[in-house]
PDB file of C-alpha atoms in Angstrom:
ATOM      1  CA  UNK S   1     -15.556  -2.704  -1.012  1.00  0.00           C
ATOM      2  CA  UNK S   2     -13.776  -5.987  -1.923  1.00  0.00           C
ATOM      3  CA  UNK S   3     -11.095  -7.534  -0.095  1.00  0.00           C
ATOM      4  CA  UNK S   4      -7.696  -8.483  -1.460  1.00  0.00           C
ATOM      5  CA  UNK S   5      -4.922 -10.551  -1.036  1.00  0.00           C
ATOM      6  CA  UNK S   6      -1.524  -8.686  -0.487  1.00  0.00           C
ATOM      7  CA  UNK S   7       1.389 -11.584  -2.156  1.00  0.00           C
ATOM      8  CA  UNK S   8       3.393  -9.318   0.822  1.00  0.00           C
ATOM      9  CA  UNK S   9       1.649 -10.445   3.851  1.00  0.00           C
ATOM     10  CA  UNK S  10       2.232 -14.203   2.702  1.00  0.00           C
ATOM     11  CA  UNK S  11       5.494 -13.655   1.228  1.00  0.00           C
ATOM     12  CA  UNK S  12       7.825 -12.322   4.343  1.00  0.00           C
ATOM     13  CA  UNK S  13       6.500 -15.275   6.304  1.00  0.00           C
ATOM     14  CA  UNK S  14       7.816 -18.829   6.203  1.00  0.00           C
ATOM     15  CA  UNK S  15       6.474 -21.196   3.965  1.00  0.00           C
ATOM     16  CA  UNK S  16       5.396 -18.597   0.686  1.00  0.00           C
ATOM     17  CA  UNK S  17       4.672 -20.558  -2.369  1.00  0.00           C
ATOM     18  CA  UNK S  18       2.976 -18.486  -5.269  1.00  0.00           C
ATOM     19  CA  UNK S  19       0.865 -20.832  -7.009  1.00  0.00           C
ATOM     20  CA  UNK S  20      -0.428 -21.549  -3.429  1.00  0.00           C
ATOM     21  CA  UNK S  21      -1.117 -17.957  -2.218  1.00  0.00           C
ATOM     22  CA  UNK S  22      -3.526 -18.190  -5.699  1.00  0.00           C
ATOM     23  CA  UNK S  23      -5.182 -20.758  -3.980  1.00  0.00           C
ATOM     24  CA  UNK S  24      -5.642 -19.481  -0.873  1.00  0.00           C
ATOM     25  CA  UNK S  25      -7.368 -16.206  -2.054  1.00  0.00           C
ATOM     26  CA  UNK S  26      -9.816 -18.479  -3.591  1.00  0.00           C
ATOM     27  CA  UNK S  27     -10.143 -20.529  -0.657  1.00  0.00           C
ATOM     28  CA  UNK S  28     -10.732 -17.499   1.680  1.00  0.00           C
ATOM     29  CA  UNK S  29     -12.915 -15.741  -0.520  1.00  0.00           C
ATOM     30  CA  UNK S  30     -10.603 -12.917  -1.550  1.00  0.00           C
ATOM     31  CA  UNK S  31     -11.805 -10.856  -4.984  1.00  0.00           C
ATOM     32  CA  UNK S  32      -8.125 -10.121  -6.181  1.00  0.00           C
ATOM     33  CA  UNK S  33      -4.488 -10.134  -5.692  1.00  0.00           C
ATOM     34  CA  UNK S  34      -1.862  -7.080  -5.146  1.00  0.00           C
ATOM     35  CA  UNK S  35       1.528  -8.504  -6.604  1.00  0.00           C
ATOM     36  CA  UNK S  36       4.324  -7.165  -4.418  1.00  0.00           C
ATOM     37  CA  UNK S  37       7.044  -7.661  -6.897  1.00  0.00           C
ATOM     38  CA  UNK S  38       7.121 -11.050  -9.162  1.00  0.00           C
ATOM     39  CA  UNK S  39       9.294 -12.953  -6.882  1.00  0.00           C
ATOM     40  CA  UNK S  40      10.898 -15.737  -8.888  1.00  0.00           C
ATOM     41  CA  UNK S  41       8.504 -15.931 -11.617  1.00  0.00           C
ATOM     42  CA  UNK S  42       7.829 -13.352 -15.051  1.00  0.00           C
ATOM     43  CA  UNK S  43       4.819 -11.668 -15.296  1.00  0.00           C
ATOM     44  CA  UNK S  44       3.667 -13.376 -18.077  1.00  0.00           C
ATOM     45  CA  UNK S  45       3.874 -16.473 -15.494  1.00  0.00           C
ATOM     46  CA  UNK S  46       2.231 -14.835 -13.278  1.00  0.00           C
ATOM     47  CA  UNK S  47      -0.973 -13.572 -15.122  1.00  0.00           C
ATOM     48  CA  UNK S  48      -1.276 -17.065 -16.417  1.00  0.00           C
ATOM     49  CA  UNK S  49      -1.108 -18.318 -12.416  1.00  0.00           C
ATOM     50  CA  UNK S  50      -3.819 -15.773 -11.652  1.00  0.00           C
ATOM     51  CA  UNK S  51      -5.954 -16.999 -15.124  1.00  0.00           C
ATOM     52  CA  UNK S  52      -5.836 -20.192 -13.816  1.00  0.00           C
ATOM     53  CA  UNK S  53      -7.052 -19.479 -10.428  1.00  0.00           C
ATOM     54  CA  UNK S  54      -9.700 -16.340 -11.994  1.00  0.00           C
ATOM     55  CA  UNK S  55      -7.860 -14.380  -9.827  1.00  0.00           C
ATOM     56  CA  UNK S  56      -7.850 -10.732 -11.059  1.00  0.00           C
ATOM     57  CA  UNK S  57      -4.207  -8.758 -10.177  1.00  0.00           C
ATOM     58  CA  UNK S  58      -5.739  -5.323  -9.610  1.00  0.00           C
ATOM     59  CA  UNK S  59      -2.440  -4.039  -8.564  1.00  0.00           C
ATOM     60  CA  UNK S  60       1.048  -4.201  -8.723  1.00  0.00           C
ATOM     61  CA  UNK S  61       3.602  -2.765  -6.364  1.00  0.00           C
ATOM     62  CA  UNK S  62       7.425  -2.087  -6.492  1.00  0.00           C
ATOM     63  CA  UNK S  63      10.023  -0.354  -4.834  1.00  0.00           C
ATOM     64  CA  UNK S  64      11.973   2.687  -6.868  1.00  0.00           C
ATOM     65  CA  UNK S  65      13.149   4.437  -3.595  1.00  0.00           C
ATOM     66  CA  UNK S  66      15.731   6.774  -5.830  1.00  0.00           C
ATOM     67  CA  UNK S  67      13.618   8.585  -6.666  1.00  0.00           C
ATOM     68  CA  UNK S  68      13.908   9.903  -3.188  1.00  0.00           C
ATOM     69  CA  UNK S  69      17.429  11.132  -3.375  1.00  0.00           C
ATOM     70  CA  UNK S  70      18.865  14.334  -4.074  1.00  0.00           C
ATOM     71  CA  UNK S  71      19.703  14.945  -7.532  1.00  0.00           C
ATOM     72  CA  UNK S  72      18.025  14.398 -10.819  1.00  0.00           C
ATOM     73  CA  UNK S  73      20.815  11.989 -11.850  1.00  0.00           C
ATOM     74  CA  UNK S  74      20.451   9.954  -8.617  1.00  0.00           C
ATOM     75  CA  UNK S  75      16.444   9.571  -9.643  1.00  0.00           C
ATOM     76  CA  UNK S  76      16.728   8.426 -13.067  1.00  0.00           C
ATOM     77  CA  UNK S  77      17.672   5.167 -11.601  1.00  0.00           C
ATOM     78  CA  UNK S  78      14.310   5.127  -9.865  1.00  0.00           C
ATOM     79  CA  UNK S  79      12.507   6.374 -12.815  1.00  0.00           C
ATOM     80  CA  UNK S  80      13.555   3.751 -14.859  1.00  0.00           C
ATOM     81  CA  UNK S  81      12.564   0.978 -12.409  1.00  0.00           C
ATOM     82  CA  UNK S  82       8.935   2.690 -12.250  1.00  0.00           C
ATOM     83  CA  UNK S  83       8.734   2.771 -16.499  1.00  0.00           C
ATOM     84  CA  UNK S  84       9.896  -0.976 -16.296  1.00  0.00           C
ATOM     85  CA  UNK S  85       7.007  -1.749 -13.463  1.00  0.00           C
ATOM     86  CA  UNK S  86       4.857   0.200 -15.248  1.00  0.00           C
ATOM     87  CA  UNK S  87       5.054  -2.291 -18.088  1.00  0.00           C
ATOM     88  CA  UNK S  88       5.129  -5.013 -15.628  1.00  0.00           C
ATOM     89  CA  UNK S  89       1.306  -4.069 -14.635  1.00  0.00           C
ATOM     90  CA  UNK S  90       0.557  -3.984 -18.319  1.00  0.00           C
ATOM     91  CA  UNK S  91       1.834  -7.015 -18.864  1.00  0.00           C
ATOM     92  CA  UNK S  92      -0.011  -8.856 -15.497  1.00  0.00           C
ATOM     93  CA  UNK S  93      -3.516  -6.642 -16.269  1.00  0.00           C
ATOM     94  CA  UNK S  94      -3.417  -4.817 -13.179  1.00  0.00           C
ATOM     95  CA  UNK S  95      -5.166  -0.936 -13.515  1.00  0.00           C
ATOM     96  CA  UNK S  96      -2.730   0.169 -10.408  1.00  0.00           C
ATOM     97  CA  UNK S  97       0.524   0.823  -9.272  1.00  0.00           C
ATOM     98  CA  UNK S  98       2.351   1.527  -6.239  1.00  0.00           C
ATOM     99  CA  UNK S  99       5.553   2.650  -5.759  1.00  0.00           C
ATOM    100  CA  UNK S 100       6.179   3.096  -1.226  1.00  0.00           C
ATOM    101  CA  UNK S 101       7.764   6.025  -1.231  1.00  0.00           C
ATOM    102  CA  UNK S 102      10.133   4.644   1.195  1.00  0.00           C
ATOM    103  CA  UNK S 103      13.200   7.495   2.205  1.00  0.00           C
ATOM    104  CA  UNK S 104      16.911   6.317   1.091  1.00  0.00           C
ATOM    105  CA  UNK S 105      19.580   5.451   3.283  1.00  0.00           C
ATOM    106  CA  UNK S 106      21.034   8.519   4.596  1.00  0.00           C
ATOM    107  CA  UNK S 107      17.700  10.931   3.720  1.00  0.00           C
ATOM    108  CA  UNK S 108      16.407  12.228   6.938  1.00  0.00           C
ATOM    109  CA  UNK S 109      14.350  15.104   6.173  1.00  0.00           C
ATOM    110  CA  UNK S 110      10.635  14.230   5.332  1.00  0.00           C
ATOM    111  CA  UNK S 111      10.077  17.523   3.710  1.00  0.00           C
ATOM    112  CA  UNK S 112      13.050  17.137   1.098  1.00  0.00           C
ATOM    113  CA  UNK S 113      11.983  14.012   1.032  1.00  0.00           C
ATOM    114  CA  UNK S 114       8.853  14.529  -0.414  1.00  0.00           C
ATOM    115  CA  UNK S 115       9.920  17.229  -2.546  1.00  0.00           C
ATOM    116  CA  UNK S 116      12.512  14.439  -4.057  1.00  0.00           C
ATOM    117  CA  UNK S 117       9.775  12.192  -5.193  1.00  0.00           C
ATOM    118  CA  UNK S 118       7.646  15.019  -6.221  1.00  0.00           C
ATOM    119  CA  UNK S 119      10.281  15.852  -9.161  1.00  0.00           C
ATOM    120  CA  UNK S 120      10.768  11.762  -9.891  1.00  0.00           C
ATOM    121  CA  UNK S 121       6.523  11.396 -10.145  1.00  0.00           C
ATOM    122  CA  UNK S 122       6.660  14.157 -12.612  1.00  0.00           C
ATOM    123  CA  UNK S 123       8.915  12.625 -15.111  1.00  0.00           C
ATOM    124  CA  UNK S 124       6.901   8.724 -14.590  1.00  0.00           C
ATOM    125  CA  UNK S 125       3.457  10.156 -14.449  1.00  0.00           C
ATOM    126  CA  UNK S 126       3.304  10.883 -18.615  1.00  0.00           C
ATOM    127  CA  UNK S 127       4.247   7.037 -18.933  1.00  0.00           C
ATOM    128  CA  UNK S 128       1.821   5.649 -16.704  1.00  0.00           C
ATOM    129  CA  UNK S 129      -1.126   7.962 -18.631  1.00  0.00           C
ATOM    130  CA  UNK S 130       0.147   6.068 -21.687  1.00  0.00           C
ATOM    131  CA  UNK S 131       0.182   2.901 -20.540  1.00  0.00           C
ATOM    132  CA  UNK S 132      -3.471   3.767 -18.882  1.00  0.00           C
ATOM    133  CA  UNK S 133      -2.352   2.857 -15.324  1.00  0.00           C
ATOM    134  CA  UNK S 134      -2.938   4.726 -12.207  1.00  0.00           C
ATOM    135  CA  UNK S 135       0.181   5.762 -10.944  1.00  0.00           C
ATOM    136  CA  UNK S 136       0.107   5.760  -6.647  1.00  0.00           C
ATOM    137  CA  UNK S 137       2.073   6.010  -3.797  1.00  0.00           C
ATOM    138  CA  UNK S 138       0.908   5.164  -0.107  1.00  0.00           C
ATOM    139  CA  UNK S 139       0.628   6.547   3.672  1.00  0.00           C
ATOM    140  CA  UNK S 140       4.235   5.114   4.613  1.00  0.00           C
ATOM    141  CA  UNK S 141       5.345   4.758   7.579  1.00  0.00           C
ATOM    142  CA  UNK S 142       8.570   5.767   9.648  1.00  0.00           C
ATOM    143  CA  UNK S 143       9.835   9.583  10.875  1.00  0.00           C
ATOM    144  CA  UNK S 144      11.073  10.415   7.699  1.00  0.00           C
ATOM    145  CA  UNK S 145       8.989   9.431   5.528  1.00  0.00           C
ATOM    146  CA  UNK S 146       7.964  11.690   2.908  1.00  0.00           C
ATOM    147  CA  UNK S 147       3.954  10.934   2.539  1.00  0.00           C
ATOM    148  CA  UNK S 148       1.922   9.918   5.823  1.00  0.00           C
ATOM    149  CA  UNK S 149      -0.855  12.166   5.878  1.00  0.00           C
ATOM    150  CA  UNK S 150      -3.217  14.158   3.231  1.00  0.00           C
ATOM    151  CA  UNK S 151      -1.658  17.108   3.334  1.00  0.00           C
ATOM    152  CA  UNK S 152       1.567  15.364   2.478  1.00  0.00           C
ATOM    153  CA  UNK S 153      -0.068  13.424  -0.628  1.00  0.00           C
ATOM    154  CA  UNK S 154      -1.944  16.889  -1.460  1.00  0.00           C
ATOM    155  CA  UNK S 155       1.116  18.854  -1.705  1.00  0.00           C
ATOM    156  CA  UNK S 156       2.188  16.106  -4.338  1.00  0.00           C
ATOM    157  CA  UNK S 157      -0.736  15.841  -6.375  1.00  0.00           C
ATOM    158  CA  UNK S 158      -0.916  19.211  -7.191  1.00  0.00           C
ATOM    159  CA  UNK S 159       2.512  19.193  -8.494  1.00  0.00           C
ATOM    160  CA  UNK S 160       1.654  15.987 -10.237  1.00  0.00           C
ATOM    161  CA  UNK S 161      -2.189  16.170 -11.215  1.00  0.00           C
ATOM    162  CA  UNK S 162      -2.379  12.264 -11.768  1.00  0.00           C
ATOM    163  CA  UNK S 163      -1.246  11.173  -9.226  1.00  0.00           C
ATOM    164  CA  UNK S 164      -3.226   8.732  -7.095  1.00  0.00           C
ATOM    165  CA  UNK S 165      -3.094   7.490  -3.374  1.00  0.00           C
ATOM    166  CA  UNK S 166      -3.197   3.895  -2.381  1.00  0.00           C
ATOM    167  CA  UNK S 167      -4.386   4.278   1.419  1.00  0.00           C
ATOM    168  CA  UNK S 168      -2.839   2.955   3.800  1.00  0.00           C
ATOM    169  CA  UNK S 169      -4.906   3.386   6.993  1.00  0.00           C
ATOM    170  CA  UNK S 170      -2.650   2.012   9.643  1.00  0.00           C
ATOM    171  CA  UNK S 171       0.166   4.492   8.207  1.00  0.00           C
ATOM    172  CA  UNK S 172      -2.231   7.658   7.730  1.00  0.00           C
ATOM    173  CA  UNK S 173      -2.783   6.886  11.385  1.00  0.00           C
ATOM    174  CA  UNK S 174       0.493   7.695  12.709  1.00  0.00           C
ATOM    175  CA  UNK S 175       0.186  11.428  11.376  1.00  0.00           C
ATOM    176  CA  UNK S 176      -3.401  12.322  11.598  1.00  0.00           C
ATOM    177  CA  UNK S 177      -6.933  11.218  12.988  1.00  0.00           C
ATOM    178  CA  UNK S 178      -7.478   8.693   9.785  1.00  0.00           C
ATOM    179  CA  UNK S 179     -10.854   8.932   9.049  1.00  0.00           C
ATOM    180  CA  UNK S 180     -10.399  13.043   8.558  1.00  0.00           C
ATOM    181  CA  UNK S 181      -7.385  11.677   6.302  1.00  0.00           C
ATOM    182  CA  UNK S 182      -9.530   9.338   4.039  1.00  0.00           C
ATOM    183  CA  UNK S 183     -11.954  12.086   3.657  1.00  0.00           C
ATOM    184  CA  UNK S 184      -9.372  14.439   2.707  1.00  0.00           C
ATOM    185  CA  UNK S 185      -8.188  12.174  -0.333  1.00  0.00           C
ATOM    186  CA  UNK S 186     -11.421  10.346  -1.260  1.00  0.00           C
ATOM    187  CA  UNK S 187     -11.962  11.214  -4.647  1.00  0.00           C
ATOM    188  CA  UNK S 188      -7.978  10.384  -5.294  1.00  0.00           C
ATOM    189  CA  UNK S 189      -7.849   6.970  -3.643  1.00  0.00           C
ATOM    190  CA  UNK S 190      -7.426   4.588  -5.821  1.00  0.00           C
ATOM    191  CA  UNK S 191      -6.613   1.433  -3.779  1.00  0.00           C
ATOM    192  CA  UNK S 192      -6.367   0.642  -0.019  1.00  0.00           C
ATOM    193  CA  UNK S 193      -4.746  -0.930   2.293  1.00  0.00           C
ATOM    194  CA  UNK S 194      -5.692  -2.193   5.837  1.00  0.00           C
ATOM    195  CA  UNK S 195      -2.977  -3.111   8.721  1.00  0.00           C
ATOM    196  CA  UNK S 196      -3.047  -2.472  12.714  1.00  0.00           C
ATOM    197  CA  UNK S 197      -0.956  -1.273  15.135  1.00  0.00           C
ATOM    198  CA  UNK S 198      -0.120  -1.235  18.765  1.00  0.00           C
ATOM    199  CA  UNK S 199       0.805   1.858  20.037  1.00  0.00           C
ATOM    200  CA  UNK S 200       2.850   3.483  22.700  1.00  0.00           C
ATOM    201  CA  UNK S 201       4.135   7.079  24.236  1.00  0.00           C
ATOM    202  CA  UNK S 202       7.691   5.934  25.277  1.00  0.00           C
ATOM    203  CA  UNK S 203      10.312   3.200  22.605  1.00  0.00           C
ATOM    204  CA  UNK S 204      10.667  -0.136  23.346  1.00  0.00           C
ATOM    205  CA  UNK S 205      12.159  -2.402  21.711  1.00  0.00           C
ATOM    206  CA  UNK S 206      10.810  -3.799  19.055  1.00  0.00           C
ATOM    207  CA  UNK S 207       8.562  -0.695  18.730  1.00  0.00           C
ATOM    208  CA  UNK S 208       9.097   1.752  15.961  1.00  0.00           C
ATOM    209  CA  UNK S 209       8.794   5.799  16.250  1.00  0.00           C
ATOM    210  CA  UNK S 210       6.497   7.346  13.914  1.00  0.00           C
ATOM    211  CA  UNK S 211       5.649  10.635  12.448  1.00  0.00           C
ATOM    212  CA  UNK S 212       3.556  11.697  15.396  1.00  0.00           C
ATOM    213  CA  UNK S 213       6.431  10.824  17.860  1.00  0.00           C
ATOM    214  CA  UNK S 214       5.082   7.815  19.544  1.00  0.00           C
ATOM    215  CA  UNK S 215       5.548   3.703  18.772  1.00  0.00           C
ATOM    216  CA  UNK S 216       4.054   1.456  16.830  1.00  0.00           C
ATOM    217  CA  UNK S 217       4.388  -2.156  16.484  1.00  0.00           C
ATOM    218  CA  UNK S 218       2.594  -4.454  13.845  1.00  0.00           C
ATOM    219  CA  UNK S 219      -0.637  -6.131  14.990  1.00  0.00           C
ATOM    220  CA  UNK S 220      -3.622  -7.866  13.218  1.00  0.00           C
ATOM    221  CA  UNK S 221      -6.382  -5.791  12.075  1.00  0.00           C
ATOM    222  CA  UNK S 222      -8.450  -5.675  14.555  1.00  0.00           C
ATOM    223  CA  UNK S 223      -6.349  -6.317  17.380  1.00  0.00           C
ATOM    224  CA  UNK S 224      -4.545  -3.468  17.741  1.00  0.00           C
ATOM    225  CA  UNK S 225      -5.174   0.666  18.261  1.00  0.00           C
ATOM    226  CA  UNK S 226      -5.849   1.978  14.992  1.00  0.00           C
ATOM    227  CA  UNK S 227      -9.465   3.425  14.417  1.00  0.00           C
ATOM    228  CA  UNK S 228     -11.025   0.342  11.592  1.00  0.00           C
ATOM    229  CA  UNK S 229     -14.303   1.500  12.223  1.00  0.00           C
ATOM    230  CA  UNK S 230     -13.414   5.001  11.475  1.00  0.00           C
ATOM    231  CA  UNK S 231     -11.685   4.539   8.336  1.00  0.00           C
ATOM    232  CA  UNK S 232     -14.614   2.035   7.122  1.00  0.00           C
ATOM    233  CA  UNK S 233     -17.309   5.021   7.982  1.00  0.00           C
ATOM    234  CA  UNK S 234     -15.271   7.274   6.252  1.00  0.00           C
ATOM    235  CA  UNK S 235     -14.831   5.452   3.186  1.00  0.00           C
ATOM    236  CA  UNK S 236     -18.436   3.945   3.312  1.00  0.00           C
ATOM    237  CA  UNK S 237     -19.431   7.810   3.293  1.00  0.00           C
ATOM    238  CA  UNK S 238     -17.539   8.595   0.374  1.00  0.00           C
ATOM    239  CA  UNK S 239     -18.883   5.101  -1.480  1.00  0.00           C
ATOM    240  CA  UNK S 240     -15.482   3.662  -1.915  1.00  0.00           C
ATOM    241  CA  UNK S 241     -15.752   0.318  -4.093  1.00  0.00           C
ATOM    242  CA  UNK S 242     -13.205  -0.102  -4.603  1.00  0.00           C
ATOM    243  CA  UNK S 243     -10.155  -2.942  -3.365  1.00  0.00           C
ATOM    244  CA  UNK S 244      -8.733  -3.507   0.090  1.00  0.00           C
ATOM    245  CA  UNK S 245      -5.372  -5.135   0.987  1.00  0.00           C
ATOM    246  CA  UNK S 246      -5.114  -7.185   3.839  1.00  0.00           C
ATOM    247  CA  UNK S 247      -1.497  -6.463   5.311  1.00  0.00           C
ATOM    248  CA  UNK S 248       0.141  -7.678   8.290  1.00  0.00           C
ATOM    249  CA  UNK S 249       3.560  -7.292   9.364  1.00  0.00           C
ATOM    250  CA  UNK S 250       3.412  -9.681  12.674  1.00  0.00           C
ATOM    251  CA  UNK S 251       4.676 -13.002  13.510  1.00  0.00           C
ATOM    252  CA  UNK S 252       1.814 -13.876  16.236  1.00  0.00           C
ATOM    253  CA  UNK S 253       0.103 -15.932  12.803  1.00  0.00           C
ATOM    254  CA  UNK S 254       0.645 -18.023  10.196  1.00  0.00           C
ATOM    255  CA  UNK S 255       0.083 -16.173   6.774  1.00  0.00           C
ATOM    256  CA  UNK S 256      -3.394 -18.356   5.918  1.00  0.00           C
ATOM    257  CA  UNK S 257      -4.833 -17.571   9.957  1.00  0.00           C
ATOM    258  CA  UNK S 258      -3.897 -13.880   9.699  1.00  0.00           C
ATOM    259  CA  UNK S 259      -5.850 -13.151   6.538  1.00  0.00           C
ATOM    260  CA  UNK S 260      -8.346 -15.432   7.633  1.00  0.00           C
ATOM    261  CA  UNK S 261      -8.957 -13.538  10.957  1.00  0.00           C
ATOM    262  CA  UNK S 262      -8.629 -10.116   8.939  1.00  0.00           C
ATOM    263  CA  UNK S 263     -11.154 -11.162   6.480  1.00  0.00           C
ATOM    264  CA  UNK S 264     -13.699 -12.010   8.544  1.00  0.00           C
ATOM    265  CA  UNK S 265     -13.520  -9.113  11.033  1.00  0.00           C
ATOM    266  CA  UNK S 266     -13.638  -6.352   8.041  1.00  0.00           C
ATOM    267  CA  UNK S 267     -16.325  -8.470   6.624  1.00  0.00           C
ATOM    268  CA  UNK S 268     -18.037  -7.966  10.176  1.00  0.00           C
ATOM    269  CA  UNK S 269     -17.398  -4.127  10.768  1.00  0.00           C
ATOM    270  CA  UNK S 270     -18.118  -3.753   6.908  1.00  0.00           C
ATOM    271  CA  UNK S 271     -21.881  -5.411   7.239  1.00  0.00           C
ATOM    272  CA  UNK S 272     -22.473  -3.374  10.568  1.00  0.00           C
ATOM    273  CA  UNK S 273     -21.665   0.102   9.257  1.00  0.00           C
ATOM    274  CA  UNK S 274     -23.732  -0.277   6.346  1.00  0.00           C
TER     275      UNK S 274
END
């Protein structure tokens, strides 16, 4: 398993610079870089940013939420973004792509939800087998969203028989026990991503209701409830090699301490469970 920078988890906190972020997964020992959009830059900046730094991108996420909405005329918006990421990854290298299947304004109905993107995956998936990149969506999180555990992401990929899952343990969490999840998906995973949360019965502010009903706020991995031993076990069982994304949503760290302190406790739990 190799660790990966997220440009996400640097980006929403103050002080992103992308040449910098580069840098810093170099300086803490990172093995690649998720792009989470291309900010202000192209992507043929961008790959040459990552050359500089041998910094592989070995994924590249973007938002096409449309393809969430009701109609097939309301989704071609969202399948066009997708073909245009698509050819984004091609352009930066990266073998993945992500699209969080995050519900649009006004949807609030996981299950139509989910069939929504279901029918906008089936019209992208053909173009990312040409372009030979593996087309994903994650565990998202929230009460409506459309894919947060393996049965939700199963349902999909059998209507769509390419389709791959980047995990997102923190998120499979909030629907499921998440190391039965991981094992449910292994042989479709083809990215991950690691995050924490705090969790509790009754809403708070601040604290966000999930799929299973109860509240979650962001924490660093590690430090809050969800299972990282678990979801390492499960994935060390299944010989996942694959990348992981360090993602955190807080404000308790600066961007560089965060991914520092995130590093070195999966490093940790990674080396015991072997």
């Amino acid at each position: 398993m190799k660790l990966c920078m997220m440009s996400y988890t640097v980006a929403r906190l103050p002080g992103f610079d992308l040449p910098n972020t580069f840098k810093m997964t170099n300086d803490l020992g990172l093995e690649g870089m998720d792009m989470v959009s291309l900010y202000t830059y192209t992507a043929a900046e961008v790959r040459n940013m990552a050359d500089d730094h041998q910094v592989p991108i070995v994924a590249y996420t973007f938002f096409a939420n449309e393809l969430g909405k009701n109609t097939a005329e309301e989704r071609q918006a969202g399948v066009d973004k997708a073909k245009v990421g698509i050819e984004t990854a091609v352009a930066l290298g990266a073998p993945v792509v992500m699209i969080p299947p995050s519900p649009p304004a006004g949807i609030t109905d996981a299950d139509l939800c989910r069939r929504n993107y279901i029918e906008g995956l089936k019209l992208i998936a053909p173009f990312a087998e040409q372009a030979g990149v593996a087309l994903t969506v994650e565990n998202f999180p929230g009460l409506y969203s459309p894919f947060v555990t393996s049965g939700d992401f199963l349902q999909a990929k059998a209507a769509v028989p390419s389709l791959k899952l980047t995990f997102d343990n923190g998120n499979a969490a909030s629907g499921e026990d998440v190391g039965t999840s991981f094992r449910k998906v292994a042989k479709d995973v083809a990215h991950c991503h690691f995050k924490d949360w705090k969790i509790r019965q009754d809403p708070a502010e601040g604290w966000r209701q999930m799929r299973d009903g109860r509240y979650y706020k962001a924490a660093l991995i590690g430090e809050g409830d969800i299972d990282q031993k678990a979801t390492i076990a499960a994935m060390l069982e299944a010989g996942y090699d694959k990348y992981i994304n360090i993602e955190y949503e807080g404000n308790d760290y600066t961007a560089v301490d965060a991914i520092a302190k995130a590093a070195d406790y999966l490093r940790r739990e990674i080396a015991a469970a072997k």
